[in-house]
mmCIF file of C-alpha atoms in Angstrom:
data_model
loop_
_atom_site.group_PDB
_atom_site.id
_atom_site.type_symbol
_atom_site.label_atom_id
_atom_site.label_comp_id
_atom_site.label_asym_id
_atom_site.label_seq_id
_atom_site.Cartn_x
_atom_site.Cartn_y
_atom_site.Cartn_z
ATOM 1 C CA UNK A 973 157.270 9.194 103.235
ATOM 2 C CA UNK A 974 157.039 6.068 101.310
ATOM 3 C CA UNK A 975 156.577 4.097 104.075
ATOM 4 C CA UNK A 976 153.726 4.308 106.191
ATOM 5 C CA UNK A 977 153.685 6.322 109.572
ATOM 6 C CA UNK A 978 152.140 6.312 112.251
ATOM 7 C CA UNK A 979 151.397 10.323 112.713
ATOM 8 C CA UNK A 980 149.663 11.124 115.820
ATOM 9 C CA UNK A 981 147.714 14.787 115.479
ATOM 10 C CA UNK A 982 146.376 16.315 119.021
ATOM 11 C CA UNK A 983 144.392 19.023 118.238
ATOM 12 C CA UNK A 984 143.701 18.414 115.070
ATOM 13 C CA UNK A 985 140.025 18.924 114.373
ATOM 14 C CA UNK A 986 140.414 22.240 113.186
ATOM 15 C CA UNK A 987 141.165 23.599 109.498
ATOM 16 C CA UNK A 988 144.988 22.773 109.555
ATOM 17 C CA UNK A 989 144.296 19.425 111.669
ATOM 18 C CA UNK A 990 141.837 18.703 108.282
ATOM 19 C CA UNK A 991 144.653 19.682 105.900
ATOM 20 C CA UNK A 992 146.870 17.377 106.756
ATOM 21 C CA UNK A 993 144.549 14.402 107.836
ATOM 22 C CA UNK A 994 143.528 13.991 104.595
ATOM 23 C CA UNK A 995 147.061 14.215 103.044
ATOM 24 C CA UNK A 996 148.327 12.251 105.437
ATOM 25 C CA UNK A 997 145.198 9.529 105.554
ATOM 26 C CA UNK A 998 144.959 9.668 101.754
ATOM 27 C CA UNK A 999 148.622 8.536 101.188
ATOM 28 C CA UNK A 1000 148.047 5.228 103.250
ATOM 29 C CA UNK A 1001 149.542 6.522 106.489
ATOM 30 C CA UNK A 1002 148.068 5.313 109.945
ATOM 31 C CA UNK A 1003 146.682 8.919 111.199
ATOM 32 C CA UNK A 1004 145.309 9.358 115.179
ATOM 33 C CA UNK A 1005 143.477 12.749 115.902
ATOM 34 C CA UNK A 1006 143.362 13.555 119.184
ATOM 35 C CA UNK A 1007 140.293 15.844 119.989
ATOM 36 C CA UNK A 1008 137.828 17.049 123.130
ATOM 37 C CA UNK A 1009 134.711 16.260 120.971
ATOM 38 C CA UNK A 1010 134.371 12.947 119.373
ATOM 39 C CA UNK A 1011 132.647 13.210 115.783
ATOM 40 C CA UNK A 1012 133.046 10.952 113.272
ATOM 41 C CA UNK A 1013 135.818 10.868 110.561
ATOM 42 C CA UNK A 1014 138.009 8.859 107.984
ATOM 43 C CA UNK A 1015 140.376 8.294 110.159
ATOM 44 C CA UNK A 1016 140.817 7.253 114.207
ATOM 45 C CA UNK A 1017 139.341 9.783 116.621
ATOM 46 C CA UNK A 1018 140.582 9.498 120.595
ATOM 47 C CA UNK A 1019 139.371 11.730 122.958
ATOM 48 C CA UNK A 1020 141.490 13.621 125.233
ATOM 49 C CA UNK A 1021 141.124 16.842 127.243
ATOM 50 C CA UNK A 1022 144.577 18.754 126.830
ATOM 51 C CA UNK A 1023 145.534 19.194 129.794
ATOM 52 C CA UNK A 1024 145.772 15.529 131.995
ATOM 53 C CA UNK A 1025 147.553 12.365 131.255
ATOM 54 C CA UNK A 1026 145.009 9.634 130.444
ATOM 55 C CA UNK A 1027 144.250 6.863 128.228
ATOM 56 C CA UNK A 1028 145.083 8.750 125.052
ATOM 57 C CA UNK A 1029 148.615 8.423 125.815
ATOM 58 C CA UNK A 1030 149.044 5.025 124.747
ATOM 59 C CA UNK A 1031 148.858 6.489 120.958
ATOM 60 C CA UNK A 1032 152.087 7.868 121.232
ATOM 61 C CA UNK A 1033 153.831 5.050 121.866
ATOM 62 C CA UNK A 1034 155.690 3.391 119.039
ATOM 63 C CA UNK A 1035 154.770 6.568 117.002
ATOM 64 C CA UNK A 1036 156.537 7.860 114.326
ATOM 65 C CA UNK A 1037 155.579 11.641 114.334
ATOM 66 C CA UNK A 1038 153.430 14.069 116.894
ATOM 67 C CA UNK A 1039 151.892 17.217 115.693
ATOM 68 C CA UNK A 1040 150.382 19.443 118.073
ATOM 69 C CA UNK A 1041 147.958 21.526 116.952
ATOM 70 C CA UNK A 1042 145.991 22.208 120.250
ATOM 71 C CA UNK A 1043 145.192 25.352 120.991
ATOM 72 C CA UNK A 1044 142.095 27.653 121.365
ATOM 73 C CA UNK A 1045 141.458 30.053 118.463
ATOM 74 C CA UNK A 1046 142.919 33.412 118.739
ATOM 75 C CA UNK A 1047 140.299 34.620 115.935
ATOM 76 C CA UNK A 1048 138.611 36.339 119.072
ATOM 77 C CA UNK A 1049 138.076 39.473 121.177
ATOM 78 C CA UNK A 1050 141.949 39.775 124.077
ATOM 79 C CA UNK A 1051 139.106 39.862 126.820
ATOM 80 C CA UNK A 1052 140.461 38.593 130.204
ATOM 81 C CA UNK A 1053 139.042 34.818 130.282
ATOM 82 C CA UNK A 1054 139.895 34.889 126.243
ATOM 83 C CA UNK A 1055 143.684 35.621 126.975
ATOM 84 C CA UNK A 1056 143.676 32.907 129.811
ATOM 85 C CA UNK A 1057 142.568 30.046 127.886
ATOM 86 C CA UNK A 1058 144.311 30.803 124.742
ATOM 87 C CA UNK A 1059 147.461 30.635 126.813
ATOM 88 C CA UNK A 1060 147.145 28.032 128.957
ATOM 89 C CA UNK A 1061 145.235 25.959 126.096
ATOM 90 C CA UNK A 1062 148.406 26.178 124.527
ATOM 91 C CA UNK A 1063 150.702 26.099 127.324
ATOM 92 C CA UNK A 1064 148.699 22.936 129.383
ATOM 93 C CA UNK A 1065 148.867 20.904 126.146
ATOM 94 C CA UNK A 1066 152.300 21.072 125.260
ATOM 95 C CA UNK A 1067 153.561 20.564 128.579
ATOM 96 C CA UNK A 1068 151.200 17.611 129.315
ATOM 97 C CA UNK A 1069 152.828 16.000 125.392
ATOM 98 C CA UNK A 1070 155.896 16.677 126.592
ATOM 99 C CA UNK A 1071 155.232 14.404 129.893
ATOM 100 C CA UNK A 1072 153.448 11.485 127.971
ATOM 101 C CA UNK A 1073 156.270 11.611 125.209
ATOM 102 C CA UNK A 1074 159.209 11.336 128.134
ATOM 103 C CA UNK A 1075 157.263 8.349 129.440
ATOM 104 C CA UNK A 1076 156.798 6.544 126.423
ATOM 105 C CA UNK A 1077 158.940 2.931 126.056
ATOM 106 C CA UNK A 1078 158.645 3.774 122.445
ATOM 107 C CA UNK A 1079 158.644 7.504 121.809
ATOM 108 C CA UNK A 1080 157.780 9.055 118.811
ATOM 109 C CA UNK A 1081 160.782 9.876 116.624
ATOM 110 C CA UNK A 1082 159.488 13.385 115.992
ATOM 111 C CA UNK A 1083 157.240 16.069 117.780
ATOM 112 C CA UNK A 1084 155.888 18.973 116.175
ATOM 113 C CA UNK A 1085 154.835 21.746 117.788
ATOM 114 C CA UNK A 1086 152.588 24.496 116.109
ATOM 115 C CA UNK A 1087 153.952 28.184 116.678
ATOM 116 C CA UNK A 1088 153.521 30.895 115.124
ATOM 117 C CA UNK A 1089 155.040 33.507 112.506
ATOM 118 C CA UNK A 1090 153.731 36.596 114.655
ATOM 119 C CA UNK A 1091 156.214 35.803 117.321
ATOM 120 C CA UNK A 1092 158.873 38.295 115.652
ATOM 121 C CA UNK A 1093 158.560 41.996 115.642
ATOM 122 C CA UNK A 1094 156.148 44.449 113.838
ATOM 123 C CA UNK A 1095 158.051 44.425 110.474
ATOM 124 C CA UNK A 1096 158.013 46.819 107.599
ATOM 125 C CA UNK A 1097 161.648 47.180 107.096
ATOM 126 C CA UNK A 1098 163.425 43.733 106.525
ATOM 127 C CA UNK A 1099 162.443 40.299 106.186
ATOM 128 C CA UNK A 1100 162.720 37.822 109.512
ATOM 129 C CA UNK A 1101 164.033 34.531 109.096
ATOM 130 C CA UNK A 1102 165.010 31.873 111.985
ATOM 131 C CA UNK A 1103 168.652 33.446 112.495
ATOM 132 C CA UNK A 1104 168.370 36.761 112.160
ATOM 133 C CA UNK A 1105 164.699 37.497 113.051
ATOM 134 C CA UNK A 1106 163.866 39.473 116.115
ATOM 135 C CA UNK A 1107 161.453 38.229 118.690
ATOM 136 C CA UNK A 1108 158.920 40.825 119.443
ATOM 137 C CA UNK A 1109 157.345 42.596 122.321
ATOM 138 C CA UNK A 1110 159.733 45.703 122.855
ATOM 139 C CA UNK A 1111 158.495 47.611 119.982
ATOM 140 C CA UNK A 1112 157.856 51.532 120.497
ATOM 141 C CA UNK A 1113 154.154 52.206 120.957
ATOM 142 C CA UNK A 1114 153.106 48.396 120.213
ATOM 143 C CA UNK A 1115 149.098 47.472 121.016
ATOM 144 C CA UNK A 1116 149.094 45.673 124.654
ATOM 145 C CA UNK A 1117 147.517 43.548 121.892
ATOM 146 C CA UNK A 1118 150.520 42.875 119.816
ATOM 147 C CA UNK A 1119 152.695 42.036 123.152
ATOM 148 C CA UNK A 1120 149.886 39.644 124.446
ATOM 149 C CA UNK A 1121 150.639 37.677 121.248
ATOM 150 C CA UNK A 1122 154.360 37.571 121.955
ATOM 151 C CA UNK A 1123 153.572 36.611 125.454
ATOM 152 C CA UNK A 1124 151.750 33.746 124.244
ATOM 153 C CA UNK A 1125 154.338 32.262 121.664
ATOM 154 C CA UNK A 1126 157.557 32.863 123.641
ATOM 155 C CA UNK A 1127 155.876 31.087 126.409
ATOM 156 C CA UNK A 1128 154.804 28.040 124.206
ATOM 157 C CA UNK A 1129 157.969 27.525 122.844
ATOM 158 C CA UNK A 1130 159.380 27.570 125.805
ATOM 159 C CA UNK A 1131 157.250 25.046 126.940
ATOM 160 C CA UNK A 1132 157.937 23.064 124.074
ATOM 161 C CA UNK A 1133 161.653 22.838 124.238
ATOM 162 C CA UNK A 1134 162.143 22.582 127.854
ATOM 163 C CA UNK A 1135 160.210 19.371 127.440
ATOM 164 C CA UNK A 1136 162.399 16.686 128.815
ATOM 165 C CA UNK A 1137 162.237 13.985 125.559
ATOM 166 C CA UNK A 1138 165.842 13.185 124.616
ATOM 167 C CA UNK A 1139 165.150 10.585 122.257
ATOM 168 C CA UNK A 1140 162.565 12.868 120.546
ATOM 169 C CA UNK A 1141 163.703 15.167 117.460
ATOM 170 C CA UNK A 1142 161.622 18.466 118.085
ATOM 171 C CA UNK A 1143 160.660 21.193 115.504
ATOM 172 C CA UNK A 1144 158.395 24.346 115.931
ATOM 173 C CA UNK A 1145 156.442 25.105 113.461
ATOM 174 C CA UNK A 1146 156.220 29.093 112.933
ATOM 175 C CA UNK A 1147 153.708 29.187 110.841
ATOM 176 C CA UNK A 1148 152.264 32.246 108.668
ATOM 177 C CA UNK A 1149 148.689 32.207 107.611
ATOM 178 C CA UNK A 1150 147.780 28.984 105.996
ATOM 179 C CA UNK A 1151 145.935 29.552 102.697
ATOM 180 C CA UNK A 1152 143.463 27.317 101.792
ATOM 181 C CA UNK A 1153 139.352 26.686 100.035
ATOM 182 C CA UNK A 1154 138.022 25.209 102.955
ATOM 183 C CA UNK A 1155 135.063 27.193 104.133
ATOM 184 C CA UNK A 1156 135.224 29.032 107.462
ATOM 185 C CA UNK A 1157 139.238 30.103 106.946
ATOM 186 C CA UNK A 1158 141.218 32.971 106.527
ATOM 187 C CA UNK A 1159 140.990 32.782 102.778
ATOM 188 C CA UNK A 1160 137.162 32.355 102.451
ATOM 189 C CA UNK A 1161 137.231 35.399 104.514
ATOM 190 C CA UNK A 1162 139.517 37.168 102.489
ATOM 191 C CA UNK A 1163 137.607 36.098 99.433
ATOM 192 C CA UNK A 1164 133.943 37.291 100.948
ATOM 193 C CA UNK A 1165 135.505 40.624 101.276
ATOM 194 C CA UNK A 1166 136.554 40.719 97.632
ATOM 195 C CA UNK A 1167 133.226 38.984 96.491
ATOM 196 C CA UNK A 1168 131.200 41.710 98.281
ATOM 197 C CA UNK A 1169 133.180 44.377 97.050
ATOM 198 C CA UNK A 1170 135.070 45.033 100.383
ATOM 199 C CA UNK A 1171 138.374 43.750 99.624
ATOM 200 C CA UNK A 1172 140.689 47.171 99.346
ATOM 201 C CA UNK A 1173 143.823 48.180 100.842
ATOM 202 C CA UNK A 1174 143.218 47.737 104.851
ATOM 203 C CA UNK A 1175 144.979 50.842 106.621
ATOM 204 C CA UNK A 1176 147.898 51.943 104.983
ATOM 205 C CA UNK A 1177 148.485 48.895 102.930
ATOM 206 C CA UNK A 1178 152.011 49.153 103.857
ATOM 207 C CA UNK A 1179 151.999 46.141 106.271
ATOM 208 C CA UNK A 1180 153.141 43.113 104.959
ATOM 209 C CA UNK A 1181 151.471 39.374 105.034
ATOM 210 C CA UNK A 1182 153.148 36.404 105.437
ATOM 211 C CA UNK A 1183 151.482 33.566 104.148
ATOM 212 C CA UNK A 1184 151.649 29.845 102.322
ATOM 213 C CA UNK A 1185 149.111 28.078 99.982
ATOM 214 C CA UNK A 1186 147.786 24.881 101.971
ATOM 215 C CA UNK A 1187 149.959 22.421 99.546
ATOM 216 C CA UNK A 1188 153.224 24.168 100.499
ATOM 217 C CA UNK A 1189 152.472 23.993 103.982
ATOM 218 C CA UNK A 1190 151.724 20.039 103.827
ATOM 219 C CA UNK A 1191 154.519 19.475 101.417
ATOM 220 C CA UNK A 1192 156.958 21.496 103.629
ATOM 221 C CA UNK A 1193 155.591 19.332 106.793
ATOM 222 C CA UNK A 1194 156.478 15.885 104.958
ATOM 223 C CA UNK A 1195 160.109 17.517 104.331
ATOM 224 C CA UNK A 1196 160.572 18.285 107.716
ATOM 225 C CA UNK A 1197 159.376 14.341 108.591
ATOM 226 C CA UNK A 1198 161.884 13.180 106.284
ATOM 227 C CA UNK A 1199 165.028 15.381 106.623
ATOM 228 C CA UNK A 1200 166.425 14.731 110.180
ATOM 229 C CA UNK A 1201 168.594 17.266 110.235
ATOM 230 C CA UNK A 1202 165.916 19.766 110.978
ATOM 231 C CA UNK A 1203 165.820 20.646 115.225
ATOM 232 C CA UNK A 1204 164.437 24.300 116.611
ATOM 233 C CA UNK A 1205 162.346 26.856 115.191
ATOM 234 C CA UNK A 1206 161.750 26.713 111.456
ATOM 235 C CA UNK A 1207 159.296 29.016 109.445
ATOM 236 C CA UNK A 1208 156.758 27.599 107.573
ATOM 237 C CA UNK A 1209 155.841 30.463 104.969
ATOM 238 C CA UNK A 1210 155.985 31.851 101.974
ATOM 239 C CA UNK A 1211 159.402 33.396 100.590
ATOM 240 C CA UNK A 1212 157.940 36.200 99.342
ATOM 241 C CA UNK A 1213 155.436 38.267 101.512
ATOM 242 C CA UNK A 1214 154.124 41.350 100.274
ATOM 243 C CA UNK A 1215 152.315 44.314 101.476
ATOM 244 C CA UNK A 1216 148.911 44.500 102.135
ATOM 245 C CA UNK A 1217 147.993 46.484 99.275
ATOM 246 C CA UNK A 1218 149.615 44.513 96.501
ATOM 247 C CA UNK A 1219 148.032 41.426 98.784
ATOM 248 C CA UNK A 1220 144.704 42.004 98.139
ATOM 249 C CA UNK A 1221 145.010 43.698 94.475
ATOM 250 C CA UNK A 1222 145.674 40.186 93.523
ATOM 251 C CA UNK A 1223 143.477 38.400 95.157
ATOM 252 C CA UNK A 1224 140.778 40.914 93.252
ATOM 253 C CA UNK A 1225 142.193 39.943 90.060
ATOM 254 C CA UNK A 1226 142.042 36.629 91.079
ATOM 255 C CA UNK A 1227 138.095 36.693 91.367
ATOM 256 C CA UNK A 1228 137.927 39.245 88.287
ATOM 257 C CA UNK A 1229 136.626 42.049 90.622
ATOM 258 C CA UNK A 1230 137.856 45.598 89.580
ATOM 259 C CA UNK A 1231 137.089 47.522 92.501
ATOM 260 C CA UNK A 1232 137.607 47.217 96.522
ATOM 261 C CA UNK A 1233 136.960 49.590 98.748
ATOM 262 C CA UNK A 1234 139.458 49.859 101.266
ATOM 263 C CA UNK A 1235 139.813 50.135 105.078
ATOM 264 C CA UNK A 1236 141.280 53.299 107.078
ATOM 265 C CA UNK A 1237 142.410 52.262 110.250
ATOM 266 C CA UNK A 1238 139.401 53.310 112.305
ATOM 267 C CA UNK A 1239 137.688 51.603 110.490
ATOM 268 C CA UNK A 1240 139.371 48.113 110.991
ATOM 269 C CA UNK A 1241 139.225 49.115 114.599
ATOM 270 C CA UNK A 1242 135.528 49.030 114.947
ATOM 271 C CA UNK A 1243 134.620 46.571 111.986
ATOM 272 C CA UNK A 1244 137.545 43.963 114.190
ATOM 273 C CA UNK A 1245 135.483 44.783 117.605
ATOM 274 C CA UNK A 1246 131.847 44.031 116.045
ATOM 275 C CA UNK A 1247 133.169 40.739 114.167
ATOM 276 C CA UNK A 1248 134.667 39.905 117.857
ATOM 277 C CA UNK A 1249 138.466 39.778 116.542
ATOM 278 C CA UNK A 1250 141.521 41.813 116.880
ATOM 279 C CA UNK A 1251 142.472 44.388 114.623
ATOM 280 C CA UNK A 1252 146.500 42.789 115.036
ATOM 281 C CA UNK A 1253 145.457 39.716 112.180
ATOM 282 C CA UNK A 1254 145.839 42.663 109.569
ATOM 283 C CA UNK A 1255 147.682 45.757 111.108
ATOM 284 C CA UNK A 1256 150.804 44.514 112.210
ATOM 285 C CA UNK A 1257 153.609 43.849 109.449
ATOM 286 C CA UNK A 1258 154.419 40.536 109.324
ATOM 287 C CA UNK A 1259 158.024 40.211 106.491
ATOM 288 C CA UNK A 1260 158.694 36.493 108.079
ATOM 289 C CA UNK A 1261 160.540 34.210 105.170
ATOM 290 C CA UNK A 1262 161.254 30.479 105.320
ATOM 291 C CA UNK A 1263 165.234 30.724 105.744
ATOM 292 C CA UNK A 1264 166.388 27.282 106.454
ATOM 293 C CA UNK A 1265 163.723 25.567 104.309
ATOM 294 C CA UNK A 1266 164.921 27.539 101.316
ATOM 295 C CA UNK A 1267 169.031 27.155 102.697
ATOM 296 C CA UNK A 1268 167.996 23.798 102.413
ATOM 297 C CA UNK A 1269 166.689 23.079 99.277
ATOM 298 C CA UNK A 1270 162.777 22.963 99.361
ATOM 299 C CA UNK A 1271 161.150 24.000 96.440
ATOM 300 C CA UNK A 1272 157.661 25.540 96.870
ATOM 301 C CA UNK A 1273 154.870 24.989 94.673
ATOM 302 C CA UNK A 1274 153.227 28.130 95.112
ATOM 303 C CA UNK A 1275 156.198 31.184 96.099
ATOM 304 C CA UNK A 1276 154.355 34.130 94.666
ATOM 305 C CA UNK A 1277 150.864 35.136 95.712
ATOM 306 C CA UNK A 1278 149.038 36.050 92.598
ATOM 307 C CA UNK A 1279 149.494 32.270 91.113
ATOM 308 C CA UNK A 1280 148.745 31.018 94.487
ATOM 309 C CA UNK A 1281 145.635 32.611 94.524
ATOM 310 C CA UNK A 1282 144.470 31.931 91.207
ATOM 311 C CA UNK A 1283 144.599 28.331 92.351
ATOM 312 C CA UNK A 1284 143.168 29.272 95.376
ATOM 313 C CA UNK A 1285 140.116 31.034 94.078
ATOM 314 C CA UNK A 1286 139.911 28.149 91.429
ATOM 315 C CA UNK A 1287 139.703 25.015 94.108
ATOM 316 C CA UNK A 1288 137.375 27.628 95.807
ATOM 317 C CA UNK A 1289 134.826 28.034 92.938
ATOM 318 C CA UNK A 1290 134.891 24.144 92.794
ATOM 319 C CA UNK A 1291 134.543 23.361 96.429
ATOM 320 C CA UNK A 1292 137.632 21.674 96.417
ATOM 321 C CA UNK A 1293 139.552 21.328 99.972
#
């Protein structure tokens, strides 16, 4: 990464987008964010709409690396017309990439793809990596919830990969939850829980989170710009999840709060259907590991939870992104 790229990011005004813009802008690198709503930032803004080839394609010519982000949120009630344009946000991007990139002169040496770390099984017995991970969706008395999200991934990398770009290196990014300060994410809304006093054991506290602090994540994205080697599905996570329970103990101690009250399952239900979300983000068991990142040699920063949220909770108090 000494040398600057050119790194082209559709989708990328959300939290992750932000993440790595400012890495990415902030070491000298040529960064293009490809959004549906213009606002100003540090770097280059180019509209597109996600779904139709159009000027924005020029971008990705002479590229060096594509990371697609685009996707609607799936922080969000599985109504009908919710389910339909989180797939097909998903789907209709990737597809229309995967035409621009096949008609570039220059094509980008690299396209990312954002997946995502839910696409194997409800897990509380074993971890999943790439090889030996089982794709989800057949599992006894699984939420129509849980099998909607399978849907969805299986179908986007599908998508991805059937994209016709030969000269193209292509990686999916399965991605567990991405910890970081920024306001409006999954960790400030861990964190409000544990600030307010709500931050116990959710259900059982058996289910285990995946997740990786936000400078692993951009640190294991630079690795896989730099080590060609890398094709297919590769999880981007922490190596050690851990149960719910243990999860949020030490995010507690992180803040210095003694006492959470916790969550029964009924609970979640209804608290998940007034706050317009699914109950799925914290029921189902998510063991997913980061196999051929650690076969390979990465080193993370941040492997175990209770350091990474220290750090977390730290850059937090200080408004730090």
């Amino acid at each position: 990464m000494a040398t600057p790229l050119r790194i082209v990011i559709p989708g990328g005004s959300g939290q992750v987008g932000n993440i790595l813009s400012r890495r990415f802008h902030g070491q000298g690198h040529d960064v293009v964010v490809l959004v549906r709503k213009v606002a100003a930032a540090p770097w280059r803004v180019v509209h597109w709409d996600g779904a139709s080839l159009g000027n924005w394609t020029s971008e990705l010519d002479h590229a060096d690396v594509v990371i697609n982000l685009a996707g609607r949120s799936v922080d969000c009630r599985y109504t009908p017309a919710n389910r339909r344009a989180i797939q097909e946000s998903r789907i209709q991007s990737t597809h229309v990439l995967g035409q621009a990139i096949g008609q570039c002169a220059h094509p980008p040496r690299l396209w990312m793809n954002a997946s995502t770390a839910t696409i194997y099984r409800h897990a509380p017995d074993r971890p999943m990596d790439e090889r030996t991970g089982e794709i989800g969706g057949n599992e006894l008395n699984a939420p129509d919830t849980w099998r909607f999200s399978i849907e969805v991934a299986t179908s986007w990398e599908k998508t991805f990969f059937d994209a016709p770009t030969p000269a193209t290196r292509k990686v999916a990014l399965r991605s567990a939850m991405i910890m970081s300060p920024d306001r409006g994410g999954v960790f400030d809304t861990l964190l409000r829980l544990v600030r307010f006093g709500l931050g116990g054991t959710a259900a059982s506290g058996r289910q285990f989170v995946s997740w990786i602090h936000d400078a692993d994540f951009v640190r294991s994205i630079e690795y896989l710009i730099v080590h060609d080697d890398f094709e297919g599905a590769v999880n981007v996570a922490s190596p050690n999840p851990l149960v719910n329970q243990e999860f949020m103990k030490a995010l507690r101690e992180a803040w210095g709060a003694r006492i959470g009250l916790p969550a029964p399952g009924w609970m979640l239900e209804l608290g998940t259907f007034f706050l317009r979300t699914e109950s799925e983000l914290v029921l189902k068991s998510r063991r997913v590991v980061p196999g051929r990142l650690v076969e390979d040699g990465f080193q993370f920063q941040f492997p175990e939870w209770a350091v990474a949220a220290r750090d977390l909770v730290e850059r937090w108090g200080a408004g730090v992104g």
